Coordinates of C-alpha atoms (C1' of nucleotides) in Angstrom, one line a residue:
Chain V
M11 CA -181.4 -123.7 -145.4
S12 CA -180.7 -120.2 -147.7
G13 CA -183.2 -121.2 -150.1
I14 CA -184.9 -119.0 -153.0
N15 CA -188.2 -119.6 -153.5
K16 CA -189.5 -116.8 -155.6
V17 CA -192.6 -117.0 -158.2
I18 CA -193.3 -113.7 -161.2
L19 CA -196.4 -114.6 -163.4
V20 CA -197.8 -111.5 -165.4
G21 CA -200.8 -113.2 -166.2
H22 CA -205.4 -113.0 -166.8
L23 CA -207.5 -113.9 -164.0
G24 CA -209.7 -116.4 -164.7
K25 CA -212.1 -116.1 -162.3
D26 CA -212.5 -113.7 -159.3
P27 CA -211.5 -114.2 -156.0
E28 CA -212.4 -117.0 -153.9
V29 CA -212.9 -115.2 -150.6
R30 CA -213.0 -117.1 -147.0
H31 CA -212.4 -115.9 -143.4
L32 CA -210.7 -118.5 -141.5
D33 CA -211.1 -118.8 -137.7
G34 CA -209.7 -116.9 -135.9
G35 CA -210.5 -114.3 -138.9
V36 CA -207.8 -114.2 -141.0
T37 CA -208.9 -113.9 -144.9
V38 CA -207.7 -116.1 -147.8
A39 CA -208.3 -115.6 -151.4
S40 CA -207.6 -118.0 -154.3
F41 CA -208.2 -117.6 -158.4
P42 CA -206.9 -119.6 -160.9
L43 CA -204.2 -117.2 -162.7
A44 CA -203.9 -117.4 -167.2
T45 CA -200.1 -117.1 -168.3
S46 CA -200.1 -117.4 -172.1
E47 CA -197.1 -117.5 -173.9
T48 CA -196.9 -117.3 -178.5
Y49 CA -194.6 -119.4 -180.4
N50 CA -193.7 -121.0 -183.5
K51 CA -194.6 -124.5 -184.7
D52 CA -194.1 -125.4 -188.4
G53 CA -195.3 -121.7 -189.1
K54 CA -198.2 -121.8 -187.5
R55 CA -198.3 -119.7 -184.2
I56 CA -199.3 -122.3 -181.4
E57 CA -200.6 -120.6 -177.9
Q58 CA -200.2 -122.5 -174.6
T59 CA -201.6 -121.0 -171.8
E60 CA -200.9 -122.5 -168.6
W61 CA -202.8 -122.5 -165.0
H62 CA -201.4 -121.2 -161.4
N63 CA -203.9 -121.5 -158.4
I64 CA -203.2 -118.4 -156.6
V65 CA -203.3 -117.8 -152.6
L66 CA -203.3 -114.9 -150.7
W67 CA -203.2 -114.5 -147.2
R68 CA -204.4 -111.1 -144.7
G69 CA -204.3 -107.8 -146.1
L70 CA -203.3 -109.0 -149.4
A71 CA -206.5 -111.3 -149.3
E72 CA -208.8 -108.5 -149.0
V73 CA -206.8 -106.1 -151.0
A74 CA -207.0 -108.6 -154.0
S75 CA -210.9 -109.8 -153.0
K76 CA -211.4 -105.3 -153.8
Y77 CA -209.6 -104.8 -156.9
L78 CA -208.7 -107.5 -158.9
Q79 CA -211.7 -109.2 -161.0
K80 CA -212.0 -112.1 -163.9
G81 CA -209.9 -110.7 -166.9
K82 CA -208.0 -108.7 -165.5
L83 CA -203.6 -108.4 -165.9
V84 CA -201.8 -108.3 -163.2
Y85 CA -198.2 -109.1 -162.0
I86 CA -197.5 -111.6 -159.0
E87 CA -194.5 -112.1 -157.1
G88 CA -195.2 -115.4 -155.0
K89 CA -193.8 -118.4 -153.8
L90 CA -194.0 -122.1 -154.3
R91 CA -196.5 -124.1 -152.2
T92 CA -197.4 -127.9 -152.4
R93 CA -199.2 -128.8 -150.2
S94 CA -201.3 -132.6 -149.6
F95 CA -205.1 -132.5 -149.0
E96 CA -207.3 -135.6 -148.8
D97 CA -210.2 -135.8 -151.7
K98 CA -213.7 -136.8 -151.6
E99 CA -212.6 -139.9 -151.3
R100 CA -210.4 -140.2 -149.1
V101 CA -207.5 -140.2 -152.0
K102 CA -204.4 -138.4 -150.4
K103 CA -203.8 -135.6 -153.4
Y104 CA -201.5 -133.1 -153.9
V105 CA -201.6 -129.6 -155.4
T106 CA -198.8 -126.5 -155.8
E107 CA -199.8 -123.2 -155.5
V108 CA -198.5 -119.5 -155.6
V109 CA -198.5 -117.7 -152.4
A110 CA -198.7 -114.1 -153.5
E111 CA -196.6 -111.5 -151.8
N112 CA -197.1 -109.5 -154.0
F113 CA -199.2 -108.6 -156.6
T114 CA -199.6 -105.8 -158.9
I115 CA -202.4 -104.9 -161.6
L116 CA -201.1 -104.1 -164.9
G117 CA -203.2 -102.5 -168.0
R118 CA -205.8 -101.4 -169.6
K119 CA -206.7 -97.0 -168.4
S120 CA -210.8 -98.5 -167.6
D121 CA -208.9 -101.0 -164.8
F122 CA -207.0 -99.0 -162.9
E123 CA -210.0 -96.6 -162.1
Q124 CA -209.7 -97.2 -158.2
T125 CA -206.0 -99.0 -157.7
P126 CA -203.4 -99.8 -156.4
S127 CA -200.2 -100.8 -155.6
T128 CA -200.1 -103.8 -153.0
G129 CA -196.7 -105.5 -151.3
E130 CA -193.9 -104.8 -150.7
N131 CA -194.5 -102.7 -154.1
S132 CA -196.1 -100.4 -151.5
T133 CA -192.7 -100.1 -149.4
P134 CA -191.4 -96.2 -148.8
K135 CA -189.0 -94.4 -151.2
S136 CA -187.9 -92.5 -147.9
E137 CA -187.7 -93.4 -144.5
S138 CA -191.0 -92.4 -143.5
D139 CA -193.9 -93.9 -143.5
Y140 CA -194.2 -98.0 -144.0
I141 CA -197.4 -99.9 -145.2
D142 CA -196.5 -103.5 -144.1
P143 CA -198.4 -105.3 -146.7
N144 CA -199.8 -108.0 -144.3
D145 CA -200.5 -106.1 -141.3
T146 CA -204.6 -106.1 -141.5
S147 CA -205.4 -103.5 -139.1
G148 CA -205.3 -100.2 -139.8
D149 CA -205.9 -98.9 -143.2
L150 CA -205.2 -100.3 -146.9
P151 CA -202.4 -98.5 -149.0
F152 CA -204.0 -96.7 -151.0
Chain K
M29 CA -198.4 -96.5 -162.3
S30 CA -198.1 -100.1 -162.4
G31 CA -194.8 -100.7 -163.0
I32 CA -191.9 -103.1 -161.5
N33 CA -188.4 -102.7 -160.5
K34 CA -186.5 -106.0 -159.7
V35 CA -183.1 -106.6 -159.3
I36 CA -182.2 -110.5 -158.1
L37 CA -177.9 -110.4 -157.8
V38 CA -176.3 -113.0 -156.2
G39 CA -172.4 -112.6 -155.5
H40 CA -169.7 -112.0 -153.5
L41 CA -168.7 -108.6 -151.6
G42 CA -165.7 -106.5 -152.5
K43 CA -166.0 -105.5 -149.2
D44 CA -166.9 -105.2 -145.6
P45 CA -170.5 -103.0 -144.9
E46 CA -169.2 -99.6 -144.1
V47 CA -172.2 -97.8 -142.0
R48 CA -173.4 -94.7 -141.5
H49 CA -176.9 -93.3 -138.5
L50 CA -177.9 -90.9 -140.3
D51 CA -179.8 -87.6 -138.5
G52 CA -183.1 -89.1 -136.9
G53 CA -181.5 -92.4 -136.4
V54 CA -182.0 -93.6 -139.5
T55 CA -179.1 -96.4 -140.2
V56 CA -177.9 -96.7 -144.0
A57 CA -175.2 -99.7 -144.9
S58 CA -173.8 -100.0 -148.3
F59 CA -170.8 -102.0 -150.0
P60 CA -170.1 -102.7 -153.2
L61 CA -170.6 -106.5 -155.4
A62 CA -169.6 -108.6 -158.2
T63 CA -171.8 -110.5 -159.7
S64 CA -169.0 -112.4 -162.7
E65 CA -170.1 -114.6 -165.5
T66 CA -168.3 -117.2 -167.6
Y67 CA -168.5 -117.6 -171.6
N68 CA -166.4 -119.2 -174.4
K69 CA -164.6 -116.5 -176.4
D70 CA -162.3 -118.8 -179.0
G71 CA -161.7 -121.5 -176.7
K72 CA -161.2 -119.5 -173.8
R73 CA -162.8 -118.7 -170.8
I74 CA -163.0 -115.6 -170.1
E75 CA -164.3 -114.2 -166.9
Q76 CA -167.0 -111.6 -167.3
T77 CA -167.4 -109.2 -163.2
E78 CA -169.5 -106.7 -163.0
W79 CA -169.5 -104.2 -160.0
H80 CA -172.7 -103.6 -158.1
N81 CA -173.3 -100.7 -156.0
I82 CA -175.6 -102.3 -152.9
V83 CA -177.5 -100.0 -150.6
L84 CA -179.0 -101.4 -147.6
W85 CA -182.1 -99.0 -145.7
R86 CA -182.6 -99.7 -141.6
G87 CA -183.0 -102.4 -140.4
L88 CA -181.7 -104.3 -143.2
A89 CA -178.8 -102.5 -142.9
E90 CA -178.2 -103.7 -139.0
V91 CA -178.9 -106.7 -140.1
A92 CA -176.0 -106.8 -142.9
S93 CA -173.6 -104.5 -141.0
K94 CA -173.8 -107.5 -138.8
Y95 CA -173.5 -110.6 -141.1
L96 CA -172.6 -109.3 -144.6
Q97 CA -168.4 -109.5 -144.5
K98 CA -166.0 -109.1 -148.0
G99 CA -166.0 -111.9 -149.8
K100 CA -169.5 -113.3 -148.7
L101 CA -172.3 -114.6 -151.4
V102 CA -175.3 -113.2 -150.9
Y103 CA -178.9 -113.1 -152.3
I104 CA -179.8 -110.3 -153.5
E105 CA -183.0 -109.3 -154.0
G106 CA -183.9 -104.6 -154.8
K107 CA -184.8 -102.3 -156.9
L108 CA -182.8 -100.2 -158.7
R109 CA -182.6 -96.4 -157.6
T110 CA -180.5 -93.4 -159.7
R111 CA -179.2 -90.7 -158.0
S112 CA -177.4 -88.0 -158.5
F113 CA -174.5 -85.1 -156.5
E114 CA -172.0 -83.5 -157.1
D115 CA -168.8 -84.0 -156.6
K116 CA -165.6 -82.2 -154.6
E117 CA -166.0 -79.9 -157.6
R118 CA -169.5 -79.5 -157.7
V119 CA -169.7 -81.2 -161.1
K120 CA -172.8 -82.9 -161.7
K121 CA -172.9 -86.4 -161.4
Y122 CA -175.5 -89.1 -161.1
V123 CA -175.1 -92.8 -160.0
T124 CA -176.8 -96.2 -160.5
E125 CA -177.6 -98.0 -157.0
V126 CA -179.7 -101.4 -156.0
V127 CA -181.9 -100.5 -152.9
A128 CA -182.0 -104.2 -150.9
E129 CA -185.5 -105.4 -150.0
N130 CA -184.7 -108.7 -148.4
F131 CA -180.8 -110.8 -148.9
T132 CA -179.9 -114.0 -148.0
I133 CA -176.5 -115.3 -147.4
L134 CA -175.2 -117.7 -148.8
G135 CA -172.5 -120.5 -149.3
R136 CA -170.6 -122.6 -147.0
K137 CA -172.0 -123.7 -143.7
S138 CA -169.3 -122.0 -141.6
D139 CA -171.0 -119.0 -143.3
F140 CA -174.2 -120.0 -141.6
E141 CA -172.8 -120.4 -138.0
Q142 CA -174.7 -117.6 -136.9
T143 CA -176.8 -117.0 -139.8
P144 CA -180.0 -115.7 -141.2
S145 CA -183.6 -115.5 -143.8
T146 CA -184.1 -112.1 -144.3
G147 CA -186.4 -109.2 -145.5
E148 CA -189.6 -111.4 -146.5
N149 CA -188.2 -114.8 -146.7
S150 CA -188.6 -114.1 -142.9
T151 CA -192.4 -114.0 -143.6
P152 CA -194.2 -116.1 -142.0
K153 CA -195.4 -120.2 -143.6
S154 CA -198.1 -119.5 -140.8
E155 CA -200.4 -116.7 -139.7
S156 CA -198.8 -115.7 -136.5
D157 CA -195.7 -114.1 -136.6
Y158 CA -195.5 -111.7 -139.0
I159 CA -191.4 -109.9 -138.7
D160 CA -191.3 -106.7 -140.3
P161 CA -187.7 -106.8 -141.6
N162 CA -188.4 -103.1 -141.9
D163 CA -189.1 -102.9 -138.1
T164 CA -185.6 -101.7 -136.4
S165 CA -188.1 -100.7 -133.2
G166 CA -187.1 -104.8 -131.9
D167 CA -185.4 -107.5 -132.1
L168 CA -184.0 -108.8 -136.0
P169 CA -185.7 -111.5 -137.6
F170 CA -183.6 -114.1 -135.7
Chain R
M25 CA -200.6 -113.4 -174.6
S26 CA -198.0 -111.2 -173.1
G27 CA -197.4 -114.0 -170.2
I28 CA -195.0 -114.0 -168.1
N29 CA -194.0 -117.2 -166.3
K30 CA -190.7 -117.2 -164.2
V31 CA -189.5 -119.1 -161.2
I32 CA -186.2 -118.4 -159.5
L33 CA -184.9 -121.0 -157.7
V34 CA -181.5 -122.1 -154.6
G35 CA -182.2 -124.7 -153.7
H36 CA -180.1 -128.3 -152.9
L37 CA -180.6 -130.7 -155.3
G38 CA -182.5 -134.1 -153.4
K39 CA -180.8 -136.8 -155.7
D40 CA -178.7 -137.2 -158.8
P41 CA -180.0 -136.3 -161.3
E42 CA -182.7 -138.9 -163.3
V43 CA -181.7 -139.2 -167.1
R44 CA -184.2 -141.0 -169.5
H45 CA -183.5 -140.2 -173.8
L46 CA -186.2 -140.5 -175.4
D47 CA -187.4 -141.4 -178.7
G48 CA -186.0 -139.2 -181.1
G49 CA -182.7 -138.8 -179.2
V50 CA -184.3 -136.4 -177.4
T51 CA -182.1 -136.0 -173.5
V52 CA -184.6 -135.5 -170.2
A53 CA -183.1 -134.5 -167.5
S54 CA -185.6 -134.6 -163.6
F55 CA -184.2 -133.9 -160.3
P56 CA -186.2 -133.0 -156.6
L57 CA -184.3 -129.4 -155.3
A58 CA -184.9 -128.7 -151.8
T59 CA -185.3 -125.0 -150.4
S60 CA -186.0 -124.0 -147.4
E61 CA -186.0 -121.2 -145.4
T62 CA -186.1 -120.3 -141.4
Y63 CA -188.7 -118.4 -139.8
N64 CA -189.4 -117.7 -135.7
K65 CA -192.2 -119.3 -134.2
D66 CA -192.9 -118.6 -130.6
G67 CA -189.0 -117.7 -130.5
K68 CA -187.8 -120.5 -131.7
R69 CA -186.5 -121.1 -135.1
I70 CA -188.7 -122.9 -137.7
E71 CA -187.2 -124.5 -141.2
Q72 CA -189.0 -125.7 -144.0
T73 CA -188.2 -126.4 -146.4
E74 CA -190.3 -127.1 -149.9
W75 CA -189.3 -129.8 -152.8
H76 CA -189.5 -128.8 -156.4
N77 CA -189.6 -131.1 -159.6
I78 CA -187.3 -129.9 -161.5
V79 CA -186.7 -131.0 -165.5
L80 CA -184.5 -130.7 -168.6
W81 CA -184.5 -130.6 -171.9
R82 CA -181.6 -131.3 -173.9
G83 CA -178.2 -129.4 -174.0
L84 CA -179.2 -128.4 -170.3
A85 CA -180.6 -131.9 -169.9
E86 CA -176.8 -133.3 -170.3
V87 CA -175.5 -130.3 -168.7
A88 CA -176.8 -130.9 -165.4
S89 CA -176.0 -135.3 -165.3
K90 CA -172.7 -134.3 -165.8
Y91 CA -172.6 -131.2 -163.3
L92 CA -175.0 -131.3 -160.8
Q93 CA -175.1 -134.6 -157.9
K94 CA -177.1 -134.9 -154.5
G95 CA -176.8 -131.9 -152.1
K96 CA -174.9 -129.3 -154.4
L97 CA -176.7 -126.2 -154.5
V98 CA -177.9 -124.7 -157.4
Y99 CA -179.5 -121.9 -158.6
I100 CA -182.2 -122.1 -160.8
E101 CA -184.4 -120.0 -163.8
G102 CA -188.1 -121.2 -165.6
K103 CA -191.0 -122.0 -165.6
L104 CA -194.1 -123.7 -164.4
R105 CA -195.9 -126.3 -165.6
T106 CA -198.3 -128.8 -164.8
R107 CA -199.3 -131.9 -166.7
S108 CA -201.7 -134.7 -166.3
F109 CA -200.5 -138.5 -166.2
E110 CA -202.6 -141.5 -165.0
D111 CA -200.5 -143.1 -162.4
K112 CA -200.7 -147.4 -161.8
E113 CA -204.5 -147.9 -161.6
R114 CA -204.2 -144.9 -163.9
V115 CA -206.3 -143.0 -161.9
K116 CA -205.5 -139.2 -163.7
K117 CA -202.9 -137.1 -161.6
Y118 CA -201.5 -133.9 -161.5
V119 CA -198.1 -132.7 -161.2
T120 CA -196.4 -129.2 -160.9
E121 CA -193.3 -129.2 -162.5
V122 CA -190.7 -126.4 -163.3
V123 CA -188.9 -126.9 -166.6
A124 CA -185.6 -125.3 -166.0
E125 CA -184.4 -122.6 -168.6
N126 CA -180.9 -122.0 -167.1
F127 CA -179.0 -123.1 -163.9
T128 CA -176.2 -122.4 -161.9
I129 CA -174.4 -124.3 -159.8
L130 CA -172.8 -121.7 -156.5
G131 CA -171.5 -123.0 -153.6
R132 CA -167.5 -123.8 -152.6
K133 CA -164.5 -123.4 -155.2
S134 CA -164.4 -127.6 -155.2
D135 CA -167.5 -127.7 -156.1
F136 CA -166.7 -125.4 -159.4
E137 CA -163.4 -127.3 -160.3
Q138 CA -165.0 -128.8 -163.7
T139 CA -167.9 -126.8 -163.0
P140 CA -169.2 -124.3 -166.0
S141 CA -172.4 -121.4 -165.8
T142 CA -175.1 -122.0 -168.3
G143 CA -178.1 -120.9 -169.9
E144 CA -178.4 -117.8 -171.0
N145 CA -175.1 -117.0 -168.3
S146 CA -173.1 -117.9 -171.2
T147 CA -174.9 -115.5 -173.3
P148 CA -172.3 -113.2 -174.8
K149 CA -170.8 -109.7 -173.4
S150 CA -169.9 -109.4 -176.7
E151 CA -171.9 -109.9 -179.7
S152 CA -169.4 -112.3 -181.3
D153 CA -169.3 -116.0 -179.3
Y154 CA -173.2 -116.7 -178.9
I155 CA -174.0 -120.2 -177.4
D156 CA -177.4 -122.2 -177.4
P157 CA -178.2 -123.2 -174.1
N158 CA -180.8 -125.7 -176.2
D159 CA -178.5 -126.8 -179.1
T160 CA -177.1 -130.0 -178.7
S161 CA -175.5 -130.2 -181.2
G162 CA -171.9 -129.4 -180.8
D163 CA -170.3 -129.4 -178.0
L164 CA -170.8 -128.1 -174.9
P165 CA -170.8 -124.3 -173.7
F166 CA -167.4 -124.9 -171.5
Chain W
M4 CA -168.1 -117.0 -160.6
S5 CA -171.2 -118.4 -160.4
G6 CA -172.8 -115.3 -160.2
I7 CA -176.4 -113.8 -161.4
N8 CA -177.1 -110.4 -162.5
K9 CA -180.2 -109.7 -163.4
V10 CA -183.4 -107.3 -163.8
I11 CA -186.9 -107.1 -164.3
L12 CA -188.8 -104.6 -165.6
V13 CA -192.5 -103.5 -166.8
G14 CA -192.6 -99.5 -168.1
H15 CA -193.2 -97.1 -170.3
L16 CA -190.9 -96.4 -173.1
G17 CA -190.3 -92.7 -172.8
K18 CA -188.8 -92.5 -176.2
D19 CA -189.2 -94.1 -179.1
P20 CA -185.8 -96.7 -179.6
E21 CA -183.1 -95.1 -180.9
V22 CA -181.1 -97.8 -183.5
R23 CA -177.7 -97.5 -184.4
H24 CA -175.8 -99.9 -186.7
L25 CA -172.5 -100.7 -186.3
D26 CA -169.4 -101.5 -188.6
G27 CA -169.9 -105.6 -188.6
G28 CA -173.2 -105.4 -189.4
V29 CA -174.9 -105.8 -185.5
T30 CA -177.5 -103.9 -184.7
V31 CA -178.4 -102.1 -181.1
A32 CA -181.3 -100.5 -180.3
S33 CA -181.7 -98.0 -176.9
F34 CA -184.4 -96.0 -175.3
P35 CA -185.2 -95.2 -171.7
L36 CA -188.0 -97.0 -169.7
A37 CA -189.9 -95.3 -167.1
T38 CA -191.0 -97.5 -163.7
S39 CA -193.2 -95.2 -161.8
E40 CA -195.0 -96.7 -158.0
T41 CA -197.3 -95.2 -155.7
Y42 CA -197.2 -95.0 -152.1
N43 CA -198.9 -93.1 -149.4
K44 CA -196.7 -90.2 -147.3
D45 CA -199.4 -88.3 -145.0
G46 CA -202.2 -89.9 -146.5
K47 CA -200.8 -88.2 -150.2
R48 CA -200.6 -90.1 -153.4
I49 CA -197.0 -89.8 -154.0
E50 CA -195.6 -91.2 -157.4
Q51 CA -192.2 -91.9 -158.1
T52 CA -190.7 -92.3 -161.8
E53 CA -187.4 -94.3 -162.1
W54 CA -185.7 -94.4 -165.8
H55 CA -183.3 -96.5 -166.6
N56 CA -180.8 -96.8 -169.5
I57 CA -182.6 -100.3 -171.8
V58 CA -179.9 -101.3 -175.0
L59 CA -180.7 -104.3 -177.1
W60 CA -178.4 -106.0 -179.1
R61 CA -178.9 -107.9 -182.7
G62 CA -181.9 -109.8 -183.4
L63 CA -183.3 -108.1 -180.2
A64 CA -182.8 -104.4 -181.6
E65 CA -184.6 -105.0 -184.2
V66 CA -187.5 -106.0 -183.6
A67 CA -187.1 -103.5 -180.7
S68 CA -187.4 -101.1 -183.4
K69 CA -189.9 -103.3 -185.3
Y70 CA -192.4 -103.4 -182.2
L71 CA -192.1 -101.3 -179.6
Q72 CA -193.0 -97.2 -179.4
K73 CA -192.8 -94.6 -177.2
G74 CA -195.3 -94.8 -174.1
K75 CA -195.5 -98.8 -175.0
L76 CA -196.7 -101.1 -171.4
V77 CA -193.6 -104.1 -171.4
Y78 CA -191.9 -106.6 -169.3
I79 CA -187.5 -106.9 -170.1
E80 CA -185.4 -109.6 -168.7
G81 CA -182.4 -108.4 -168.9
K82 CA -178.6 -107.7 -166.7
L83 CA -177.1 -104.6 -165.5
R84 CA -173.6 -103.5 -166.9
T85 CA -171.9 -100.0 -165.7
R86 CA -169.8 -98.7 -168.7
S87 CA -168.0 -95.5 -168.5
F88 CA -167.1 -93.4 -171.9
E89 CA -165.9 -89.8 -171.8
D90 CA -167.9 -87.0 -172.3
K91 CA -166.8 -83.8 -174.6
E92 CA -165.0 -82.2 -172.8
R93 CA -163.2 -85.7 -172.1
V94 CA -164.5 -86.3 -168.2
K95 CA -164.5 -90.2 -167.7
K96 CA -168.1 -90.8 -166.9
Y97 CA -170.0 -93.8 -165.4
V98 CA -173.6 -94.8 -166.9
T99 CA -175.2 -97.7 -165.9
E100 CA -178.1 -99.7 -168.4
V101 CA -179.9 -103.0 -168.5
V102 CA -179.1 -105.2 -171.1
A103 CA -181.7 -106.6 -172.2
E104 CA -182.6 -110.5 -172.4
N105 CA -186.1 -110.8 -173.6
F106 CA -188.9 -108.8 -173.8
T107 CA -192.7 -108.9 -173.7
I108 CA -194.8 -106.3 -175.0
L109 CA -197.9 -105.7 -171.7
G110 CA -201.0 -104.1 -172.3
R111 CA -203.9 -102.3 -174.5
K112 CA -205.2 -105.0 -177.3
S113 CA -204.2 -102.3 -180.3
D114 CA -201.1 -102.6 -178.9
F115 CA -201.1 -105.3 -180.2
E116 CA -202.4 -105.8 -183.3
Q117 CA -198.3 -106.1 -184.9
T118 CA -197.2 -107.6 -182.0
P119 CA -194.5 -110.7 -180.3
S120 CA -193.8 -112.6 -177.8
T121 CA -190.1 -111.8 -178.0
G122 CA -186.7 -114.0 -176.6
E123 CA -186.8 -116.8 -174.5
N124 CA -190.8 -116.4 -173.6
S125 CA -190.2 -117.9 -177.3
T126 CA -189.1 -120.6 -176.0
P127 CA -190.4 -124.0 -177.4
K128 CA -192.8 -125.9 -174.8
S129 CA -192.4 -129.1 -177.2
E130 CA -188.7 -130.3 -178.3
S131 CA -189.1 -129.7 -181.7
D132 CA -188.1 -125.7 -182.5
Y133 CA -185.9 -123.7 -181.0
I134 CA -186.0 -120.5 -182.2
D135 CA -182.4 -118.2 -181.9
P136 CA -183.8 -114.0 -180.7
N137 CA -179.9 -113.5 -180.4
D138 CA -180.2 -114.4 -184.0
T139 CA -180.4 -112.5 -186.8
S140 CA -179.3 -114.3 -189.6
G141 CA -183.0 -115.5 -190.2
D142 CA -186.7 -115.2 -189.6
L143 CA -187.8 -113.0 -187.1
P144 CA -189.7 -115.2 -184.7
F145 CA -192.9 -114.5 -185.4
Chain B
dT29 C1' -188.9 -88.8 -171.3
dT30 C1' -193.6 -92.5 -170.0
dT31 C1' -198.0 -93.9 -167.4
dT32 C1' -201.8 -94.1 -164.5
Chain Q
dT4 C1' -211.0 -120.8 -166.7
dT5 C1' -207.8 -115.4 -168.9
dT6 C1' -206.7 -112.7 -173.4
dT7 C1' -204.7 -111.4 -177.6

DNA sequence: TTTT
DNA sequence: TTTT
């Protein structure tokens, strides 16, 4: 009870988002995201890259499939989820994913040509026009 | 464009939430929150407390007025907003507030007897029943 | 370059920390942490628990082994790291862990009787006495 | 006791950092940071900008003065601190600042020509070479 | 006072 | 598999 499970990432997409439409019309998108970190070791700069499996659902998946491409720099907020599955040999395996709840494209101007801000960052400043990032029934939030 | 403005606090309410109903039926709640930090100075433990002005809108304000009281320990997620106002002598002043987007009560089990988790923490794990924390038209999310 | 890889968790320890001392005197501690989330599904409250593998190094491991026990509620800040290993059958497997950079015990007053705040939360408010949470050479930060 | 006070910002510097050297040799740097957010109101895109007062101490101040300039996009992690002061008319006033504990430059390649990653993002992946971001006695972490 |  |  009363837990917090929050992940904040800034990194580059390793591939274009892969989009699937589940039975019932639910959209899911996923892509690998690289977060790199540089540090000194014995006077040399070492770069260490960590790869994350990003998963997005519904409206967020659709926005992602439209505006995110391989190489783009994004801020992603989400939560951790570890799920099990069986591989081809029917061996049970586990994978930990970051289920995105919100993302924002960062970076170069050219990246913004057709861009959004998404998720809860679209919450209203005034009290007039809340756009539900999870709502797929209507217009996208931009 | 492409900014992030996020605040994460864990602290105790200094007072009960103060609730106001604006013209148009919008609910606003506010309360002071203390975050304390302990550190060593010359071998002595020093506790330093920082006070934050928390503001909640709409459904979140109503949930807060119902479940938060002075002394409770809460996790709050929100964003910074600095606004100006005129005091009684008509001097322009500034105040920085944390506009809550989500909160969760932490602490003793007894605190949870009638408790919730709120805001985006209520987002569905499955794809079936999203409850909009900003929606005041219907039932509260618990 | 320029990545951010940050995890923020509030949850309960599933077990006491397990401590190991590596060659070279480095201390490592680890424990499972549960973050639970409650949401409505068809009018019923569903609780969903996510388990995280927490790993702590050096001074933070020592502090953890001393002050954290099964059942305690903690705030943990860290980063994601996925590493591979071979199981007993020499099959390559992957596991994603949260490498803690900082933690704070939350919860009942009785929990705090001998407690600390650790890591970067111990950074000085004044400019006088920085205590390095990663430094194992000297006293613990409290 | 047991509080968390954390701010995460991504935005652009409104001015070059202003650096001061206090008695005792402590360095302090400060600059305004803009975080912008775009949302829809009646079909029009509205941009709303929030300004934050960023303050950096010691080694972090020196790194900032060297690598941050007006216009740059940065990720900043820190904590809120409200302090009082007297203005020229000796009226007591309050200001809320974000005391940075860590920052990373984001954005265009040209921005990185002489750039770093700083603060805790420079913490070692291995257990060999921790560089204290608050330590001003030695070399900067790059 | 930034940026898109 | 990204980016600098």
